[in-house]
Tab-separated table of C-alpha atoms in Angstrom:
chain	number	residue	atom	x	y	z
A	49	UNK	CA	-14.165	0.281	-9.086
A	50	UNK	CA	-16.287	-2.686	-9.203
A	51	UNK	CA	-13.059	-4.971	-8.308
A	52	UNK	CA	-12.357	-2.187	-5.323
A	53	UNK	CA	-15.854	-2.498	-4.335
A	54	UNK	CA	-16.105	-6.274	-4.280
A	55	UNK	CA	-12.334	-6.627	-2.300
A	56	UNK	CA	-13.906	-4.144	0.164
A	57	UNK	CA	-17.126	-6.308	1.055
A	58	UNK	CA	-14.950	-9.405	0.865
A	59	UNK	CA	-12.969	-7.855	4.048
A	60	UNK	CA	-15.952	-6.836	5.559
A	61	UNK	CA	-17.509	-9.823	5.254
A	62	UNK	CA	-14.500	-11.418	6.936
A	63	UNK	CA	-14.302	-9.157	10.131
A	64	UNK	CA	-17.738	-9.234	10.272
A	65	UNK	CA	-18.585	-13.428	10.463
A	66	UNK	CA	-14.892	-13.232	12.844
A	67	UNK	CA	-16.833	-10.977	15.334
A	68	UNK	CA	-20.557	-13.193	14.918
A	69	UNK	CA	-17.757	-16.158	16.140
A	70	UNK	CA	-15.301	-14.422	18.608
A	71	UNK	CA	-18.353	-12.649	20.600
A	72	UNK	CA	-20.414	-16.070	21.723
A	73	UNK	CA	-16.814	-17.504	22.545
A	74	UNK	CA	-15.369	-14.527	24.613
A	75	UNK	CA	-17.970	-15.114	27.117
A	76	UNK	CA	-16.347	-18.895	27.558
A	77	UNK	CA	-13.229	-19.042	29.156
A	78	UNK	CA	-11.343	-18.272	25.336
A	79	UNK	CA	-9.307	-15.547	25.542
A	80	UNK	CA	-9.246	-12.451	22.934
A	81	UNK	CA	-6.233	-10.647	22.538
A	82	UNK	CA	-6.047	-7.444	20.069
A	83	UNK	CA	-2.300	-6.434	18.332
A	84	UNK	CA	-1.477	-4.254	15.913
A	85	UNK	CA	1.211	-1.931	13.899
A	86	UNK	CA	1.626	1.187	12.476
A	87	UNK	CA	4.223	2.000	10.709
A	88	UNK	CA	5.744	5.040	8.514
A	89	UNK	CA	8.778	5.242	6.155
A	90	UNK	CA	9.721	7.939	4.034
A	91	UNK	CA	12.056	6.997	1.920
A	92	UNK	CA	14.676	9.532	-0.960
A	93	UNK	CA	16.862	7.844	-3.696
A	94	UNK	CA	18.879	8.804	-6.977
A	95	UNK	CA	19.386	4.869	-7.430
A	96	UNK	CA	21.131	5.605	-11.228
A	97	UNK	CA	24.342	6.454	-11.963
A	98	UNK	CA	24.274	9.735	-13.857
A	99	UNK	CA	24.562	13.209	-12.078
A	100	UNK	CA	22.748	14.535	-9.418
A	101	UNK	CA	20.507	16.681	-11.824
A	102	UNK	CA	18.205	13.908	-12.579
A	103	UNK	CA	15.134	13.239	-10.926
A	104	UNK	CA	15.569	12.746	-7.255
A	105	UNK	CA	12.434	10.114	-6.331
A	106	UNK	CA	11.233	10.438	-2.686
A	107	UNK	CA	7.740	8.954	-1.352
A	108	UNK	CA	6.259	7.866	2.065
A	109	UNK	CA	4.621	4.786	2.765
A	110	UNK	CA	2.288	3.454	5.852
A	111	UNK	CA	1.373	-0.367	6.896
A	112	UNK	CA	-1.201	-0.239	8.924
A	113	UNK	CA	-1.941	-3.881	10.671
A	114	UNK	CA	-4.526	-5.267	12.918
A	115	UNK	CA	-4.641	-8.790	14.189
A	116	UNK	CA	-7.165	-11.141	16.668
A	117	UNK	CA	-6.087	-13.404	18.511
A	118	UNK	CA	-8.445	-16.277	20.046
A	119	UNK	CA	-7.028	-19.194	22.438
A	120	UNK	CA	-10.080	-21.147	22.819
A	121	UNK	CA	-7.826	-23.357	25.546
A	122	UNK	CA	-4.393	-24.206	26.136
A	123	UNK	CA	-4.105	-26.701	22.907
A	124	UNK	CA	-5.982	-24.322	20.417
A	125	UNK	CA	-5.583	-20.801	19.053
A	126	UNK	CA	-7.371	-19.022	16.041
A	127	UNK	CA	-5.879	-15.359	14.641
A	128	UNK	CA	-7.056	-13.280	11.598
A	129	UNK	CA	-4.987	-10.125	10.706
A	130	UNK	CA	-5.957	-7.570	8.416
A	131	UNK	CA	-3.744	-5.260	6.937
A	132	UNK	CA	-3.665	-1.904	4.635
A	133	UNK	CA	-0.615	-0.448	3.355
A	134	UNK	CA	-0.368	2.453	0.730
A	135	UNK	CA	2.207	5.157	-0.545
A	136	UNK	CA	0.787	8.461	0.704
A	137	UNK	CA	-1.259	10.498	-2.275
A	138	UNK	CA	-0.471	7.836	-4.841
A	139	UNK	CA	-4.526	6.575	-4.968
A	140	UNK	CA	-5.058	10.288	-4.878
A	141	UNK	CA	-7.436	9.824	-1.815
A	142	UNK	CA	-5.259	11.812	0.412
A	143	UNK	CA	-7.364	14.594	1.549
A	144	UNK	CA	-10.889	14.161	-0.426
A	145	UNK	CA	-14.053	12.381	0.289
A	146	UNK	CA	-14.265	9.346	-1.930
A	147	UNK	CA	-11.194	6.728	-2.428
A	148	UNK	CA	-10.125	3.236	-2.955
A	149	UNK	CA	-10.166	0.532	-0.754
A	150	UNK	CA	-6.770	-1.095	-0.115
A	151	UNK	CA	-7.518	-3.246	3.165
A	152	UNK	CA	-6.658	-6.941	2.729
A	153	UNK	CA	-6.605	-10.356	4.335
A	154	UNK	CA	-2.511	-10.160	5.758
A	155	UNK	CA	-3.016	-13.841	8.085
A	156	UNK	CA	-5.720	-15.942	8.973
A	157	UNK	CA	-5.274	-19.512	10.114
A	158	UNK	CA	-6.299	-22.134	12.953
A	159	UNK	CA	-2.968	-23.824	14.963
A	160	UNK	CA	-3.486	-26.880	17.054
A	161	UNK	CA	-0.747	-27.862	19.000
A	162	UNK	CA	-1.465	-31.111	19.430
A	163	UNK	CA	-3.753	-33.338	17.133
A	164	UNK	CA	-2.736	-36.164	19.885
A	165	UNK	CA	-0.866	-37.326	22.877
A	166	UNK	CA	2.266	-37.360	20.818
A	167	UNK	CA	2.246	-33.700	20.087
A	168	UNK	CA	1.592	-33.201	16.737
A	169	UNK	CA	0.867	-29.476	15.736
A	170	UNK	CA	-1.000	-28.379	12.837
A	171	UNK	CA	-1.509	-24.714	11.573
A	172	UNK	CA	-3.574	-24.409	8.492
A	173	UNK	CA	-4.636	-21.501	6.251
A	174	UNK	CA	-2.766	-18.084	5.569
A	175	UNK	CA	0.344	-17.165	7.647
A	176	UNK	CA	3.936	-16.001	7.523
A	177	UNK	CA	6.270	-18.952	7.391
A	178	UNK	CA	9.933	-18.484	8.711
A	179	UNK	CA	13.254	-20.607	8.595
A	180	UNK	CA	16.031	-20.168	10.018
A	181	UNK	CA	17.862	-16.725	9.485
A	182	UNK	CA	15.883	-15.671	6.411
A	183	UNK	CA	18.411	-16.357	3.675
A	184	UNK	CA	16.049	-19.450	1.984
A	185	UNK	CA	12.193	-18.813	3.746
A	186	UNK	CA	11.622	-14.891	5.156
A	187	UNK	CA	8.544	-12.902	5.404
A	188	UNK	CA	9.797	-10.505	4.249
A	189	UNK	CA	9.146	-7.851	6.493
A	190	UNK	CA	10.716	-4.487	5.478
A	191	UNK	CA	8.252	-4.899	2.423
A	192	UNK	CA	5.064	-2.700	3.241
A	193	UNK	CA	2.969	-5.766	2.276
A	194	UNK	CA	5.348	-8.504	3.263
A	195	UNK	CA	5.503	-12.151	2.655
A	196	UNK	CA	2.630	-14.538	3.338
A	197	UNK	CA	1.756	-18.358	2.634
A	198	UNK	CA	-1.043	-20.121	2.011
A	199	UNK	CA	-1.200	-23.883	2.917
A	200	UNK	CA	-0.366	-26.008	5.777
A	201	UNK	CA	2.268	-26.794	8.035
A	202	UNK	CA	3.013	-29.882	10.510
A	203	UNK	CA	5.022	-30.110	13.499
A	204	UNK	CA	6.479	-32.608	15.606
A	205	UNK	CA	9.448	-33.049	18.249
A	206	UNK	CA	11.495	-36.132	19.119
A	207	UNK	CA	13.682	-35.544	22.014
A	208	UNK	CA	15.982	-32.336	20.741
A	209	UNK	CA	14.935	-32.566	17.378
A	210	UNK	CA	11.827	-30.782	15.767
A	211	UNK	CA	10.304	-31.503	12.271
A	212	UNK	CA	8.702	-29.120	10.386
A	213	UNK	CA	6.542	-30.560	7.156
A	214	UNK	CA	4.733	-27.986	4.581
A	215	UNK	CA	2.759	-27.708	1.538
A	216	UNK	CA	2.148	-24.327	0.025
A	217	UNK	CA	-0.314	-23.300	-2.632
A	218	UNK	CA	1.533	-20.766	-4.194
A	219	UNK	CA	-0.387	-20.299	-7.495
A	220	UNK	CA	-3.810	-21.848	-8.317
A	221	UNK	CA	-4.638	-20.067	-11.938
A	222	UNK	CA	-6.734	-21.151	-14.086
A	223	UNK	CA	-8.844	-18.312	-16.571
A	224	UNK	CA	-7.482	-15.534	-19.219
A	225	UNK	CA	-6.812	-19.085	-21.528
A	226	UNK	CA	-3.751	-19.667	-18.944
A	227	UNK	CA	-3.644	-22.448	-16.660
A	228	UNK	CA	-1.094	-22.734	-13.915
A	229	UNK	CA	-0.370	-24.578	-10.863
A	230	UNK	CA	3.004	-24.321	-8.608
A	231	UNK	CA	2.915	-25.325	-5.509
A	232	UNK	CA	5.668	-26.004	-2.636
A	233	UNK	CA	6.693	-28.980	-0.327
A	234	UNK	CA	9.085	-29.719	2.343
A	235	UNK	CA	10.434	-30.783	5.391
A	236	UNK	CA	12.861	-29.280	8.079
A	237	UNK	CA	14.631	-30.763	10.857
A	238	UNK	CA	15.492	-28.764	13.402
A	239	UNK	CA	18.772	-29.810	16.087
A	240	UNK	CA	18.759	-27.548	18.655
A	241	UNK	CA	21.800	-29.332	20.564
A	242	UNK	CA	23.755	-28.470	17.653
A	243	UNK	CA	22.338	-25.334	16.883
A	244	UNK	CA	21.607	-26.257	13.075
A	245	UNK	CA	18.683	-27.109	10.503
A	246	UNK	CA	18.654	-29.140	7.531
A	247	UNK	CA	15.978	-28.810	4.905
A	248	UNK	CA	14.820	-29.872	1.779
A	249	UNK	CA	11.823	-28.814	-0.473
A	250	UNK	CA	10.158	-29.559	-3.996
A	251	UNK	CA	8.683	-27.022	-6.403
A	252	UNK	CA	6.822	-27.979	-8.908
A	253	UNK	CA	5.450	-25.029	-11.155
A	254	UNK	CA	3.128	-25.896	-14.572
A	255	UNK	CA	2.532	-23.301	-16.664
A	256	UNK	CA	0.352	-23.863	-19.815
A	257	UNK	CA	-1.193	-21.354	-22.109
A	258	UNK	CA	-4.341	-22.431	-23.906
A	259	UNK	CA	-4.363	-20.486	-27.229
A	260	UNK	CA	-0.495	-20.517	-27.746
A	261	UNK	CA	-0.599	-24.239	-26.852
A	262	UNK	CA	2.895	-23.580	-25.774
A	263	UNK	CA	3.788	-25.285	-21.816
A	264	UNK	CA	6.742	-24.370	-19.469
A	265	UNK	CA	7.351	-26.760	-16.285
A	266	UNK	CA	9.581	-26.583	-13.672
A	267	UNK	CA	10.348	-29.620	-11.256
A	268	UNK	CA	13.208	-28.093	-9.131
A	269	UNK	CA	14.445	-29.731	-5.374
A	270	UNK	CA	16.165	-27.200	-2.597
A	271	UNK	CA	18.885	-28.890	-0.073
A	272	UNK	CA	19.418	-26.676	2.339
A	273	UNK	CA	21.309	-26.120	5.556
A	274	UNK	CA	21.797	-23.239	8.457
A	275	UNK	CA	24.023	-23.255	11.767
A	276	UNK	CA	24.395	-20.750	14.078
A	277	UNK	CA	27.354	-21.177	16.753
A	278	UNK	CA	28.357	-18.812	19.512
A	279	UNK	CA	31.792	-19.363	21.529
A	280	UNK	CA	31.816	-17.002	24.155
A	281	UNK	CA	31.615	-13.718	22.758
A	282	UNK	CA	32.653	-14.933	18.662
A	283	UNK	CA	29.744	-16.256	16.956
A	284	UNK	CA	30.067	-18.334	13.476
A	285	UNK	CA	27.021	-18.333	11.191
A	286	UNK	CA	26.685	-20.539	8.023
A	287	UNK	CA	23.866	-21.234	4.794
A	288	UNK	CA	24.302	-23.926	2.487
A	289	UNK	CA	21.786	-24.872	-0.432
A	290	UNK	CA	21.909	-27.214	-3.387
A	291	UNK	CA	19.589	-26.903	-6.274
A	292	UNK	CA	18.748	-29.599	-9.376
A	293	UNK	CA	15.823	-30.107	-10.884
A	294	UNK	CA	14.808	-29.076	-14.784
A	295	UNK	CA	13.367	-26.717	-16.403
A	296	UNK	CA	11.251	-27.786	-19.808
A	297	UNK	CA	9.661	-26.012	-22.576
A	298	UNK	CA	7.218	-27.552	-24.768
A	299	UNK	CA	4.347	-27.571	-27.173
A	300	UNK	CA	1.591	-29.409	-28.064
A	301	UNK	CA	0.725	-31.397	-25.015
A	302	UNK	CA	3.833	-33.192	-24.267
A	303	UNK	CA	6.203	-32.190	-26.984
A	304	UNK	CA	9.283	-31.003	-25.762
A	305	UNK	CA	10.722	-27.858	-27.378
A	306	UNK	CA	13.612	-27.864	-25.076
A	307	UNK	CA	14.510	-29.138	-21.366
A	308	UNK	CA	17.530	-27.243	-18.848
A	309	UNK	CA	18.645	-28.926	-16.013
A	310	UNK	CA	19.011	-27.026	-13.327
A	311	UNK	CA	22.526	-26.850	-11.043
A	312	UNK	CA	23.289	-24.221	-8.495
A	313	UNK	CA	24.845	-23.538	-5.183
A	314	UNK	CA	24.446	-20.596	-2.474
A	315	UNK	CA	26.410	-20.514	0.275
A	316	UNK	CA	26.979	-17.627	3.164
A	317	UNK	CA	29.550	-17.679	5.778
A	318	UNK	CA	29.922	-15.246	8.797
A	319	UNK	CA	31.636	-14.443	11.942
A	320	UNK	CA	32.171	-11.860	14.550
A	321	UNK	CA	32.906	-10.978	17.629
A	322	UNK	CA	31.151	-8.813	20.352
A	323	UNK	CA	31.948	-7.062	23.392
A	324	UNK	CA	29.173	-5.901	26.402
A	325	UNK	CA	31.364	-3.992	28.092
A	326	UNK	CA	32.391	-1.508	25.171
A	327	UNK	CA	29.552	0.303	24.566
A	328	UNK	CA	28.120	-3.438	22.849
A	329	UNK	CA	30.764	-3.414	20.122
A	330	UNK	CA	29.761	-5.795	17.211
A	331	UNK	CA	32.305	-6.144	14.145
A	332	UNK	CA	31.996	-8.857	12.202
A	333	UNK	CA	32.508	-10.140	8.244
A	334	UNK	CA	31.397	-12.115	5.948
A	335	UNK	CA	30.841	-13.605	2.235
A	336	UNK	CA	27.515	-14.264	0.417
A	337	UNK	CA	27.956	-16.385	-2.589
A	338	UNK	CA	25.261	-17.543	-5.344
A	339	UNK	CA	25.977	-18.996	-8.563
A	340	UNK	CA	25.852	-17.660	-12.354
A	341	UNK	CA	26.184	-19.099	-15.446
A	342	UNK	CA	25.409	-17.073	-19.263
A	343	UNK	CA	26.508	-19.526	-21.301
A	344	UNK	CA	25.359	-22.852	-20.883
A	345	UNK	CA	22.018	-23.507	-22.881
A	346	UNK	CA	21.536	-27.289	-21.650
A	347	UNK	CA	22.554	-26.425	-17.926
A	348	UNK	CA	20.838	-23.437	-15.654
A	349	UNK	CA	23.921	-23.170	-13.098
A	350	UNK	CA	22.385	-19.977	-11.700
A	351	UNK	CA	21.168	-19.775	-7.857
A	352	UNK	CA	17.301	-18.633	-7.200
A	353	UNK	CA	16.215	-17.387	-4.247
A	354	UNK	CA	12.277	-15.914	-4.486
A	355	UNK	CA	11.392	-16.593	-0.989
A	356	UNK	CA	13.896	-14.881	1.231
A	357	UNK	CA	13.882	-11.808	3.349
A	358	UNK	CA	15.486	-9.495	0.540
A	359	UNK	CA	16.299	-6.647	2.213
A	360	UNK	CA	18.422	-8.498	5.000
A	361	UNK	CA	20.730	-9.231	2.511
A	362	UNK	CA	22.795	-8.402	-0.513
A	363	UNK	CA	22.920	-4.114	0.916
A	364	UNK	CA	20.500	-2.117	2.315
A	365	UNK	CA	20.055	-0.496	-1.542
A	366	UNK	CA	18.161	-3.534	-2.581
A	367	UNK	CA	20.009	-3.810	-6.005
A	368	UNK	CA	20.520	-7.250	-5.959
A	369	UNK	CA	17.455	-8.781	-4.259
A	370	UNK	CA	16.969	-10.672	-7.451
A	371	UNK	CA	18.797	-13.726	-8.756
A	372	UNK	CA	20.733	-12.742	-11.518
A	373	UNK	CA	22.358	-14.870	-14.406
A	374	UNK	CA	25.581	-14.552	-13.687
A	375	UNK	CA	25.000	-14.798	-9.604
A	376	UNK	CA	26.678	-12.866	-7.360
A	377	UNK	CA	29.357	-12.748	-4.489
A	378	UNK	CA	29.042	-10.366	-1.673
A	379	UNK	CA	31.828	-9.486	0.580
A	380	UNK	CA	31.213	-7.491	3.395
A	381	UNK	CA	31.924	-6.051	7.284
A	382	UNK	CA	29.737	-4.502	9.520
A	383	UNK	CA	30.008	-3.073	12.942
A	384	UNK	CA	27.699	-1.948	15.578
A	385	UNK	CA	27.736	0.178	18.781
A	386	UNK	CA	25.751	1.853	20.939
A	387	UNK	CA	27.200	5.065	21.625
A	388	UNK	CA	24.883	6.352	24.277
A	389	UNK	CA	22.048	4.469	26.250
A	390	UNK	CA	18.855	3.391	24.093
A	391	UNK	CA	20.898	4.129	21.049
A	392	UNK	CA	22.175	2.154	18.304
A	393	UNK	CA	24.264	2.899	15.541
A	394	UNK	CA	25.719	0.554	12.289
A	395	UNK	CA	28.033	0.405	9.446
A	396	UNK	CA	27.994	-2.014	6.497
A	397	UNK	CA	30.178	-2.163	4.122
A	398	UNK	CA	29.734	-4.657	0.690
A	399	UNK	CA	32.029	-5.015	-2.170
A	400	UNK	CA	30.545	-6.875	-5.159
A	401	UNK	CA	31.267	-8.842	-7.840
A	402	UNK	CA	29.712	-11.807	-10.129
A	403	UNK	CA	30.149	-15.077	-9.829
A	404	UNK	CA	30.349	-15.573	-13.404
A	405	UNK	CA	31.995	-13.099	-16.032
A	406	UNK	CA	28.866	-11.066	-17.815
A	407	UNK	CA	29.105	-8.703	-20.775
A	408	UNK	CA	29.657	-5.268	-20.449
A	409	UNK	CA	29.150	-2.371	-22.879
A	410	UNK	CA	31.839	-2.187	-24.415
A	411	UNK	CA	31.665	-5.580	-24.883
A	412	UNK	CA	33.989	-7.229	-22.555
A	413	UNK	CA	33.863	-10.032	-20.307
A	414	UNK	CA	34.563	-8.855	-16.365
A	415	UNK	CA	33.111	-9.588	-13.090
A	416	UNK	CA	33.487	-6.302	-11.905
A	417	UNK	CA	30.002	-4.595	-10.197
A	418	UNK	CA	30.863	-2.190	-6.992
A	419	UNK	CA	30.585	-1.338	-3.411
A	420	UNK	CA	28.160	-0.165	-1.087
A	421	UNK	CA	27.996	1.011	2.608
A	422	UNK	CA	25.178	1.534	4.683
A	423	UNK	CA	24.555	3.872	7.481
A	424	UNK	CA	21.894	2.802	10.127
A	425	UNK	CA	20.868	4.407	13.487
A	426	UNK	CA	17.900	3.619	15.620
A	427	UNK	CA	16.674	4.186	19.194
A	428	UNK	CA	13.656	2.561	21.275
A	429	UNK	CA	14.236	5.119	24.109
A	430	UNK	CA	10.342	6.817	22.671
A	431	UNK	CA	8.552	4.420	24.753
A	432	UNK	CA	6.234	2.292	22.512
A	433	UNK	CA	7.379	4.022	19.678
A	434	UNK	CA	10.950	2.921	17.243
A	435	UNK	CA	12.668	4.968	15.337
A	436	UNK	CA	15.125	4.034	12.768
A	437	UNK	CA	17.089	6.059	9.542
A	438	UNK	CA	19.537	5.307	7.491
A	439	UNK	CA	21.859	6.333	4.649
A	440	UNK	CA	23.269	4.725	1.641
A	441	UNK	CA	25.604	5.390	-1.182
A	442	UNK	CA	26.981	2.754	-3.651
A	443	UNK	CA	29.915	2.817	-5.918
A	444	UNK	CA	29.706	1.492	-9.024
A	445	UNK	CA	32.150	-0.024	-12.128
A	446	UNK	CA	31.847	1.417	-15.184
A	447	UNK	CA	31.409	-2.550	-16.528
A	448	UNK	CA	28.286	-2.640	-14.142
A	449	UNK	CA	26.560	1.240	-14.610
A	450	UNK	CA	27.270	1.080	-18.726
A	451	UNK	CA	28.551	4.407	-18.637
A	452	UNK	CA	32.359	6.150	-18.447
A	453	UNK	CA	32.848	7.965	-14.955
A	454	UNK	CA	29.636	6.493	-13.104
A	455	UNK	CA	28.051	8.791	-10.094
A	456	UNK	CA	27.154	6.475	-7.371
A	457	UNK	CA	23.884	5.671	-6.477
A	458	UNK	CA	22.248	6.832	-3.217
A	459	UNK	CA	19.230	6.465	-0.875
A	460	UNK	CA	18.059	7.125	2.708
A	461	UNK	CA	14.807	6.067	4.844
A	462	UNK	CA	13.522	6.965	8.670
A	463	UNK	CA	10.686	5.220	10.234
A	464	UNK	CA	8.707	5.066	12.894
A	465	UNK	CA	7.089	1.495	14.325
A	466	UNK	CA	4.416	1.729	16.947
A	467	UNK	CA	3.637	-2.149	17.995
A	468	UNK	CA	0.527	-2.963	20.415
């Protein structure tokens, strides 16, 4: 209660000092702009594989956000966002007097656009960060909390090409006897007259536990790479990224227990083709491939990807938004149309499989996981108002659901988004 309490005046405290600021300014020539969301999803799955007398889990959630927005002048903008999100009844709040707090601090940084003549921009403090299509640096946004950074970032352009330098605090930890420290660098270069970015970035994460006296470290460097390509109405999308590094355990200060060094690849590769004058046709395909390795115990050859936008990716079902040992290959299609005015409808369709064979239970060695497909349908023809649903149902092996004659899995969402 105490830790509610605290969080709650913390907020407070924020919006408060914001509006003892933003008042004296709005009577300058800054300008104040007020945005916000709302947005509810109720969501029903049966996500295991036995029959359909098990539970049934269904809940709905609500993000609630509200952001400020000050441009003090043309070169200088300041924007604090607060944000509450919560599964209905789960605090049990819902319909009494007294509750929990839940608001928090969502964004909250200060962007200059140009420290000089020469254009360099600097935003600095807590913000969603964004790179190309999501598949390396997303924020994440289907989450009801969603992704945000804390740190700095620096840009500057040179003719066609933008760069894009960052440093991100990720965890600063030090109490409970644990001290730990992992923080994020990089740089991207963005060429817009060929439609691609290149980037690479350094992690460094020290973890070090006082009483065990036991340390783990990981130094690990990201080379990465996106294009996007359109050729009339075909399109060609591609991800690259490279990762090496090591991974080492130790005790006693600098004794080394044991050290991995790290190896993996991701790559994804799609193209399709769309039509405007049938009905906006879309059908289009593509493979998503990260690599997996059980075996080795001197090499990690498995892919990691802990920053993307997860549900983009990998199915709608979410059953693969972590990095798994043995990595994983995703083939897919997908089509889109809109069948009537203002309304949009989609099929996916993945079939899975590891990268790298994996144990099953009756103790073989296959590769074998399953398919999925994904309904989707959404319409903006409420005005101010979006409304999306869905359906999903996934196949599985009996390898990957440890069980003889598997049921599938299954889930399905709506939601409404109000923006303003």
């Amino acid at each position: 209660m105490r830790r509610n309490f605290n969080r709650a005046l913390w907020v407070v405290s924020i919006i408060l000092g914001a509006l003892f600021i933003l008042i004296p300014i709005s009577f300058s020539e800054t300008e104040i702009k007020v945005s916000g969301q709302v947005r509810v999803r109720s969501e029903v799955e049966k996500k295991t594989f036995v029959g359909l007398d098990t539970l049934i889990n269904d809940w709905t959630e609500m993000r609630a956000r509200l952001g400020v927005t000050a441009t003090v002048d043309s070169n200088l903008t300041a924007f604090i966002q607060i944000q509450d999100s919560k599964v209905f009844g789960a605090d049990g709040t819902s319909g009494i007097t007294t509750g929990s707090d839940n608001v928090d601090l969502h964004q909250a940084y200060i962007q200059i656009d140009r420290l000089w003549k020469n254009g360099i921009g600097i935003k600095a403090g807590r913000f969603g960060f964004n790179l190309g299509n999501e598949r390396i640096f997303g924020a994440a946004d289907w989450d009801s909390i969603g992704r945000s950074w804390e740190g700095v970032v620096i840009e500057n352009g040179y003719f066609d090409i933008d760069f894009t330098a960052f440093l991100f605090d990720r965890v600063a930890q030090n109490e409970n006897h644990q001290y730990r420290k992992h923080f994020i660098n990089g740089l991207q270069m963005d060429i817009s007259r060929i439609n691609s970015q290149f980037l690479i970035f350094y992690e460094r994460d020290t973890n070090y536990y006082v009483q065990a006296t036991t340390w783990v470290r990981l130094n690990r460097y990201n080379l990465c790479t996106y294009s996007n390509h359109c050729f009339s109405r075909f399109y060609f999308k591609f991800n690259a990224a490279y990762q090496f590094g090591d991974i080492t355990f130790g005790f006693l200060q600098e004794s080394i227990l044991h050290k991995k060094d790290i190896s993996a690849y991701m790559f994804t590769i799609e193209t399709g083709m769309a039509s405007v004058s049938l009905y906006n046709a879309l059908i289009a395909g593509g493979i998503d491939f990260a690599s997996g390795d059980t075996e080795s115990f001197d090499m990690d050859r498995h892919f990691i990807t802990p920053y993307y936008s997860e549900h983009k990716f990998r199915g709608y079902m979410d059953y693969f938004v972590s990095s798994s040992y043995y990595g994983l290959v995703d083939l897919y299609l997908k089509g889109k149309i809109d069948p009537i005015r203002g309304w949009t409808t989609a099929c996916d369709i993945h079939y899975f499989t590891a990268a790298a064979d994996y144990t099953d239970f009756r103790g073989g060695r296959t590769k074998d996981i399953g398919a999925e497909i994904d309904f989707t349908v959404n319409t903006s023809r409420i005005s101010g108002v979006g409304l999306q649903a869905g359906a999903s149902i996934f196949f599985p092996t009996e390898s990957y659901a440890a069980r003889v004659h598997p049921r599938p899995g299954l889930w399905g969402y709506t939601m409404l988004t109000a923006d303003f």
